């Protein structure tokens, strides 16, 4: 597996090799860097494992370290391997009027085998889109909370509320949007609602705001 990397790498764990390659395998242009990265095995990153450290940030320099876990996609020549990466970036900052322009001056990219613990904690669950209000693999307690909020807003009976939430994979925004459309077009009868005053529902339902 590591042969894919060693042909481009200066191995810090081998001092003799490090001295021999002191001025080699240092990539100085955009095309050289992209050329090396594009030859590495196809991979997939788990962004939930990413850590970002800012070591320095002033009006001239930004030093940024990003590390996380990724896996090589299996193919004929390799199996699925889990690796830990670390990329250290040094940015030069050029200030023009009120704008700051950042350019990468140096970068160091290192790779090692991921520990069993890190492998266990990576690529475990789907990643939620930040704009979604849906539940991912909801448990009963989660469903009860969402259904309670939905019935409180809509005054629908539990069975009516749950059927709409299930239809939209427990996405509260989508279920509310459907309810607003149905309510404003008189699709409901009184049997769908709990026994309460519904006169104020039209004032709180706005499809445009829900969307």
PDB file of C-alpha atoms in Angstrom, residues 16-184:
ATOM      1  CA  UNK A  16      19.960   8.292   5.909  1.00  0.00           C
ATOM      2  CA  UNK A  17      17.300   8.378   3.244  1.00  0.00           C
ATOM      3  CA  UNK A  18      16.251  11.781   4.521  1.00  0.00           C
ATOM      4  CA  UNK A  19      19.773  13.157   3.985  1.00  0.00           C
ATOM      5  CA  UNK A  20      20.034  11.619   0.518  1.00  0.00           C
ATOM      6  CA  UNK A  21      16.738  13.227  -0.469  1.00  0.00           C
ATOM      7  CA  UNK A  22      17.314  16.541   1.287  1.00  0.00           C
ATOM      8  CA  UNK A  23      16.732  18.586  -1.849  1.00  0.00           C
ATOM      9  CA  UNK A  24      14.659  16.036  -3.737  1.00  0.00           C
ATOM     10  CA  UNK A  25      10.948  15.319  -3.612  1.00  0.00           C
ATOM     11  CA  UNK A  26      10.182  18.896  -2.706  1.00  0.00           C
ATOM     12  CA  UNK A  27       7.430  20.118  -5.010  1.00  0.00           C
ATOM     13  CA  UNK A  28       7.509  23.840  -5.704  1.00  0.00           C
ATOM     14  CA  UNK A  29       4.900  24.607  -8.334  1.00  0.00           C
ATOM     15  CA  UNK A  30       1.148  24.289  -8.492  1.00  0.00           C
ATOM     16  CA  UNK A  31       1.396  21.787 -11.339  1.00  0.00           C
ATOM     17  CA  UNK A  32       3.972  19.631  -9.530  1.00  0.00           C
ATOM     18  CA  UNK A  33       1.871  19.480  -6.363  1.00  0.00           C
ATOM     19  CA  UNK A  34      -1.370  18.700  -8.178  1.00  0.00           C
ATOM     20  CA  UNK A  35       0.493  16.159 -10.302  1.00  0.00           C
ATOM     21  CA  UNK A  36       1.648  14.241  -7.225  1.00  0.00           C
ATOM     22  CA  UNK A  37      -1.702  14.359  -5.429  1.00  0.00           C
ATOM     23  CA  UNK A  38      -3.545  13.178  -8.540  1.00  0.00           C
ATOM     24  CA  UNK A  39      -1.391  10.028  -8.678  1.00  0.00           C
ATOM     25  CA  UNK A  40      -2.259   8.902  -5.159  1.00  0.00           C
ATOM     26  CA  UNK A  41      -4.907   6.160  -4.787  1.00  0.00           C
ATOM     27  CA  UNK A  42      -8.543   7.213  -5.028  1.00  0.00           C
ATOM     28  CA  UNK A  43      -9.828   8.002  -1.554  1.00  0.00           C
ATOM     29  CA  UNK A  44     -12.799   9.156   0.487  1.00  0.00           C
ATOM     30  CA  UNK A  45     -12.529  11.433   3.522  1.00  0.00           C
ATOM     31  CA  UNK A  46     -14.653  11.423   6.668  1.00  0.00           C
ATOM     32  CA  UNK A  47     -15.094  15.132   7.356  1.00  0.00           C
ATOM     33  CA  UNK A  48     -16.480  14.372  10.837  1.00  0.00           C
ATOM     34  CA  UNK A  49     -12.960  13.348  11.883  1.00  0.00           C
ATOM     35  CA  UNK A  50     -11.322  16.577  10.729  1.00  0.00           C
ATOM     36  CA  UNK A  51      -9.484  18.729  13.266  1.00  0.00           C
ATOM     37  CA  UNK A  52      -8.264  22.226  12.454  1.00  0.00           C
ATOM     38  CA  UNK A  53      -5.589  23.978  14.523  1.00  0.00           C
ATOM     39  CA  UNK A  54      -4.518  27.568  13.964  1.00  0.00           C
ATOM     40  CA  UNK A  55      -0.941  27.825  15.239  1.00  0.00           C
ATOM     41  CA  UNK A  56      -0.385  31.422  14.223  1.00  0.00           C
ATOM     42  CA  UNK A  57      -2.443  34.181  12.670  1.00  0.00           C
ATOM     43  CA  UNK A  58      -1.310  37.778  12.438  1.00  0.00           C
ATOM     44  CA  UNK A  59      -1.347  40.412   9.706  1.00  0.00           C
ATOM     45  CA  UNK A  60       1.462  38.693   7.776  1.00  0.00           C
ATOM     46  CA  UNK A  61       1.239  34.933   8.359  1.00  0.00           C
ATOM     47  CA  UNK A  62      -1.287  32.160   8.932  1.00  0.00           C
ATOM     48  CA  UNK A  63      -0.149  28.676   9.994  1.00  0.00           C
ATOM     49  CA  UNK A  64      -2.914  26.098   9.757  1.00  0.00           C
ATOM     50  CA  UNK A  65      -2.893  22.353  10.510  1.00  0.00           C
ATOM     51  CA  UNK A  66      -5.661  20.032   9.299  1.00  0.00           C
ATOM     52  CA  UNK A  67      -5.781  16.334  10.151  1.00  0.00           C
ATOM     53  CA  UNK A  68      -8.333  13.581   9.813  1.00  0.00           C
ATOM     54  CA  UNK A  69      -9.123  10.096   8.570  1.00  0.00           C
ATOM     55  CA  UNK A  70      -9.611   8.896   5.025  1.00  0.00           C
ATOM     56  CA  UNK A  71      -9.805   5.532   3.334  1.00  0.00           C
ATOM     57  CA  UNK A  72      -8.481   4.320   0.027  1.00  0.00           C
ATOM     58  CA  UNK A  73     -11.173   2.955  -2.211  1.00  0.00           C
ATOM     59  CA  UNK A  74     -10.644  -0.746  -2.962  1.00  0.00           C
ATOM     60  CA  UNK A  75      -9.486  -1.717  -6.435  1.00  0.00           C
ATOM     61  CA  UNK A  76      -7.664  -4.595  -8.114  1.00  0.00           C
ATOM     62  CA  UNK A  77      -4.284  -3.623  -6.665  1.00  0.00           C
ATOM     63  CA  UNK A  78      -5.218  -2.662  -3.123  1.00  0.00           C
ATOM     64  CA  UNK A  79      -7.775  -3.314  -0.430  1.00  0.00           C
ATOM     65  CA  UNK A  80      -9.667  -0.686   1.569  1.00  0.00           C
ATOM     66  CA  UNK A  81      -7.038   0.963   3.782  1.00  0.00           C
ATOM     67  CA  UNK A  82      -7.700   3.515   6.516  1.00  0.00           C
ATOM     68  CA  UNK A  83      -5.135   6.282   6.856  1.00  0.00           C
ATOM     69  CA  UNK A  84      -4.606   9.376   8.950  1.00  0.00           C
ATOM     70  CA  UNK A  85      -3.401  12.502   7.196  1.00  0.00           C
ATOM     71  CA  UNK A  86      -1.985  15.799   8.381  1.00  0.00           C
ATOM     72  CA  UNK A  87      -1.527  18.863   6.211  1.00  0.00           C
ATOM     73  CA  UNK A  88       0.328  21.904   7.505  1.00  0.00           C
ATOM     74  CA  UNK A  89      -0.161  25.104   5.536  1.00  0.00           C
ATOM     75  CA  UNK A  90       1.805  28.335   5.845  1.00  0.00           C
ATOM     76  CA  UNK A  91       0.032  31.270   4.217  1.00  0.00           C
ATOM     77  CA  UNK A  92       1.525  34.625   3.347  1.00  0.00           C
ATOM     78  CA  UNK A  93      -0.938  37.459   3.869  1.00  0.00           C
ATOM     79  CA  UNK A  94      -0.953  40.542   1.667  1.00  0.00           C
ATOM     80  CA  UNK A  95      -3.119  43.425   2.826  1.00  0.00           C
ATOM     81  CA  UNK A  96      -4.530  45.750   0.175  1.00  0.00           C
ATOM     82  CA  UNK A  97      -6.785  48.528   1.438  1.00  0.00           C
ATOM     83  CA  UNK A  98      -9.363  46.717   3.584  1.00  0.00           C
ATOM     84  CA  UNK A  99      -8.865  43.310   1.949  1.00  0.00           C
ATOM     85  CA  UNK A 100      -6.495  40.514   3.011  1.00  0.00           C
ATOM     86  CA  UNK A 101      -5.198  38.166   0.310  1.00  0.00           C
ATOM     87  CA  UNK A 102      -3.956  34.718   1.414  1.00  0.00           C
ATOM     88  CA  UNK A 103      -1.542  32.619  -0.645  1.00  0.00           C
ATOM     89  CA  UNK A 104       0.023  29.280   0.291  1.00  0.00           C
ATOM     90  CA  UNK A 105       3.780  29.675   0.696  1.00  0.00           C
ATOM     91  CA  UNK A 106       4.583  26.192   2.076  1.00  0.00           C
ATOM     92  CA  UNK A 107       2.756  22.972   2.770  1.00  0.00           C
ATOM     93  CA  UNK A 108       3.730  19.681   4.394  1.00  0.00           C
ATOM     94  CA  UNK A 109       1.589  16.585   3.814  1.00  0.00           C
ATOM     95  CA  UNK A 110       2.129  13.474   5.952  1.00  0.00           C
ATOM     96  CA  UNK A 111       0.315  10.136   6.042  1.00  0.00           C
ATOM     97  CA  UNK A 112       0.327   7.270   8.539  1.00  0.00           C
ATOM     98  CA  UNK A 113      -1.767   4.202   9.242  1.00  0.00           C
ATOM     99  CA  UNK A 114      -4.869   5.041  11.277  1.00  0.00           C
ATOM    100  CA  UNK A 115      -5.053   3.502  14.745  1.00  0.00           C
ATOM    101  CA  UNK A 116      -7.724   0.835  15.406  1.00  0.00           C
ATOM    102  CA  UNK A 117      -9.592   3.280  17.647  1.00  0.00           C
ATOM    103  CA  UNK A 118      -9.715   5.966  14.959  1.00  0.00           C
ATOM    104  CA  UNK A 119     -10.817   3.426  12.370  1.00  0.00           C
ATOM    105  CA  UNK A 120     -13.615   2.288  14.669  1.00  0.00           C
ATOM    106  CA  UNK A 121     -14.853   5.860  15.133  1.00  0.00           C
ATOM    107  CA  UNK A 122     -14.799   6.832  11.456  1.00  0.00           C
ATOM    108  CA  UNK A 123     -17.274   6.312   8.619  1.00  0.00           C
ATOM    109  CA  UNK A 124     -19.928   5.109  11.047  1.00  0.00           C
ATOM    110  CA  UNK A 125     -23.061   7.123  10.286  1.00  0.00           C
ATOM    111  CA  UNK A 126     -24.498   9.200   7.463  1.00  0.00           C
ATOM    112  CA  UNK A 127     -23.530  12.883   7.449  1.00  0.00           C
ATOM    113  CA  UNK A 128     -26.393  15.280   7.916  1.00  0.00           C
ATOM    114  CA  UNK A 129     -26.683  18.185   5.481  1.00  0.00           C
ATOM    115  CA  UNK A 130     -26.594  21.398   7.514  1.00  0.00           C
ATOM    116  CA  UNK A 131     -29.878  22.634   6.000  1.00  0.00           C
ATOM    117  CA  UNK A 132     -31.834  19.471   6.763  1.00  0.00           C
ATOM    118  CA  UNK A 133     -34.233  19.129   9.684  1.00  0.00           C
ATOM    119  CA  UNK A 134     -34.639  15.380   9.244  1.00  0.00           C
ATOM    120  CA  UNK A 135     -33.607  12.693  11.683  1.00  0.00           C
ATOM    121  CA  UNK A 136     -31.001  10.109  10.706  1.00  0.00           C
ATOM    122  CA  UNK A 137     -31.938   6.599  11.866  1.00  0.00           C
ATOM    123  CA  UNK A 138     -34.294   8.046  14.511  1.00  0.00           C
ATOM    124  CA  UNK A 139     -34.987   6.156  17.704  1.00  0.00           C
ATOM    125  CA  UNK A 140     -38.420   6.093  19.344  1.00  0.00           C
ATOM    126  CA  UNK A 141     -37.504   8.899  21.745  1.00  0.00           C
ATOM    127  CA  UNK A 142     -36.381  11.100  18.848  1.00  0.00           C
ATOM    128  CA  UNK A 143     -39.597  10.420  16.953  1.00  0.00           C
ATOM    129  CA  UNK A 144     -41.703  11.254  20.007  1.00  0.00           C
ATOM    130  CA  UNK A 145     -39.972  14.628  20.379  1.00  0.00           C
ATOM    131  CA  UNK A 146     -40.422  15.569  16.708  1.00  0.00           C
ATOM    132  CA  UNK A 147     -44.015  14.337  16.648  1.00  0.00           C
ATOM    133  CA  UNK A 148     -44.756  16.316  19.819  1.00  0.00           C
ATOM    134  CA  UNK A 149     -43.413  19.503  18.253  1.00  0.00           C
ATOM    135  CA  UNK A 150     -45.341  18.859  15.039  1.00  0.00           C
ATOM    136  CA  UNK A 151     -48.658  18.227  16.819  1.00  0.00           C
ATOM    137  CA  UNK A 152     -48.129  21.291  19.018  1.00  0.00           C
ATOM    138  CA  UNK A 153     -47.737  23.498  15.943  1.00  0.00           C
ATOM    139  CA  UNK A 154     -50.435  21.906  13.785  1.00  0.00           C
ATOM    140  CA  UNK A 155     -52.904  20.547  16.392  1.00  0.00           C
ATOM    141  CA  UNK A 156     -53.135  17.363  14.312  1.00  0.00           C
ATOM    142  CA  UNK A 157     -53.853  14.064  15.983  1.00  0.00           C
ATOM    143  CA  UNK A 158     -50.824  11.856  16.582  1.00  0.00           C
ATOM    144  CA  UNK A 159     -51.724   9.446  13.777  1.00  0.00           C
ATOM    145  CA  UNK A 160     -52.106  12.278  11.252  1.00  0.00           C
ATOM    146  CA  UNK A 161     -48.892  13.930  12.380  1.00  0.00           C
ATOM    147  CA  UNK A 162     -46.874  10.723  12.270  1.00  0.00           C
ATOM    148  CA  UNK A 163     -48.066   9.776   8.784  1.00  0.00           C
ATOM    149  CA  UNK A 164     -46.827  13.112   7.405  1.00  0.00           C
ATOM    150  CA  UNK A 165     -43.516  12.933   9.221  1.00  0.00           C
ATOM    151  CA  UNK A 166     -42.941   9.383   7.970  1.00  0.00           C
ATOM    152  CA  UNK A 167     -43.774  10.447   4.431  1.00  0.00           C
ATOM    153  CA  UNK A 168     -40.983  13.037   4.606  1.00  0.00           C
ATOM    154  CA  UNK A 169     -38.440  10.860   6.475  1.00  0.00           C
ATOM    155  CA  UNK A 170     -39.003  12.825   9.686  1.00  0.00           C
ATOM    156  CA  UNK A 171     -37.984  16.104   8.070  1.00  0.00           C
ATOM    157  CA  UNK A 172     -39.906  18.667  10.126  1.00  0.00           C
ATOM    158  CA  UNK A 173     -39.611  21.473   7.564  1.00  0.00           C
ATOM    159  CA  UNK A 174     -40.993  19.377   4.699  1.00  0.00           C
ATOM    160  CA  UNK A 175     -43.817  17.979   6.827  1.00  0.00           C
ATOM    161  CA  UNK A 176     -44.819  21.492   7.927  1.00  0.00           C
ATOM    162  CA  UNK A 177     -44.725  22.699   4.332  1.00  0.00           C
ATOM    163  CA  UNK A 178     -47.102  19.921   3.288  1.00  0.00           C
ATOM    164  CA  UNK A 179     -49.403  20.662   6.229  1.00  0.00           C
ATOM    165  CA  UNK A 180     -49.503  24.391   5.399  1.00  0.00           C
ATOM    166  CA  UNK A 181     -50.464  23.624   1.805  1.00  0.00           C
ATOM    167  CA  UNK A 182     -53.195  21.164   2.855  1.00  0.00           C
ATOM    168  CA  UNK A 183     -54.589  23.491   5.514  1.00  0.00           C
ATOM    169  CA  UNK A 184     -54.798  26.550   3.259  1.00  0.00           C
TER     170      UNK A 184
END
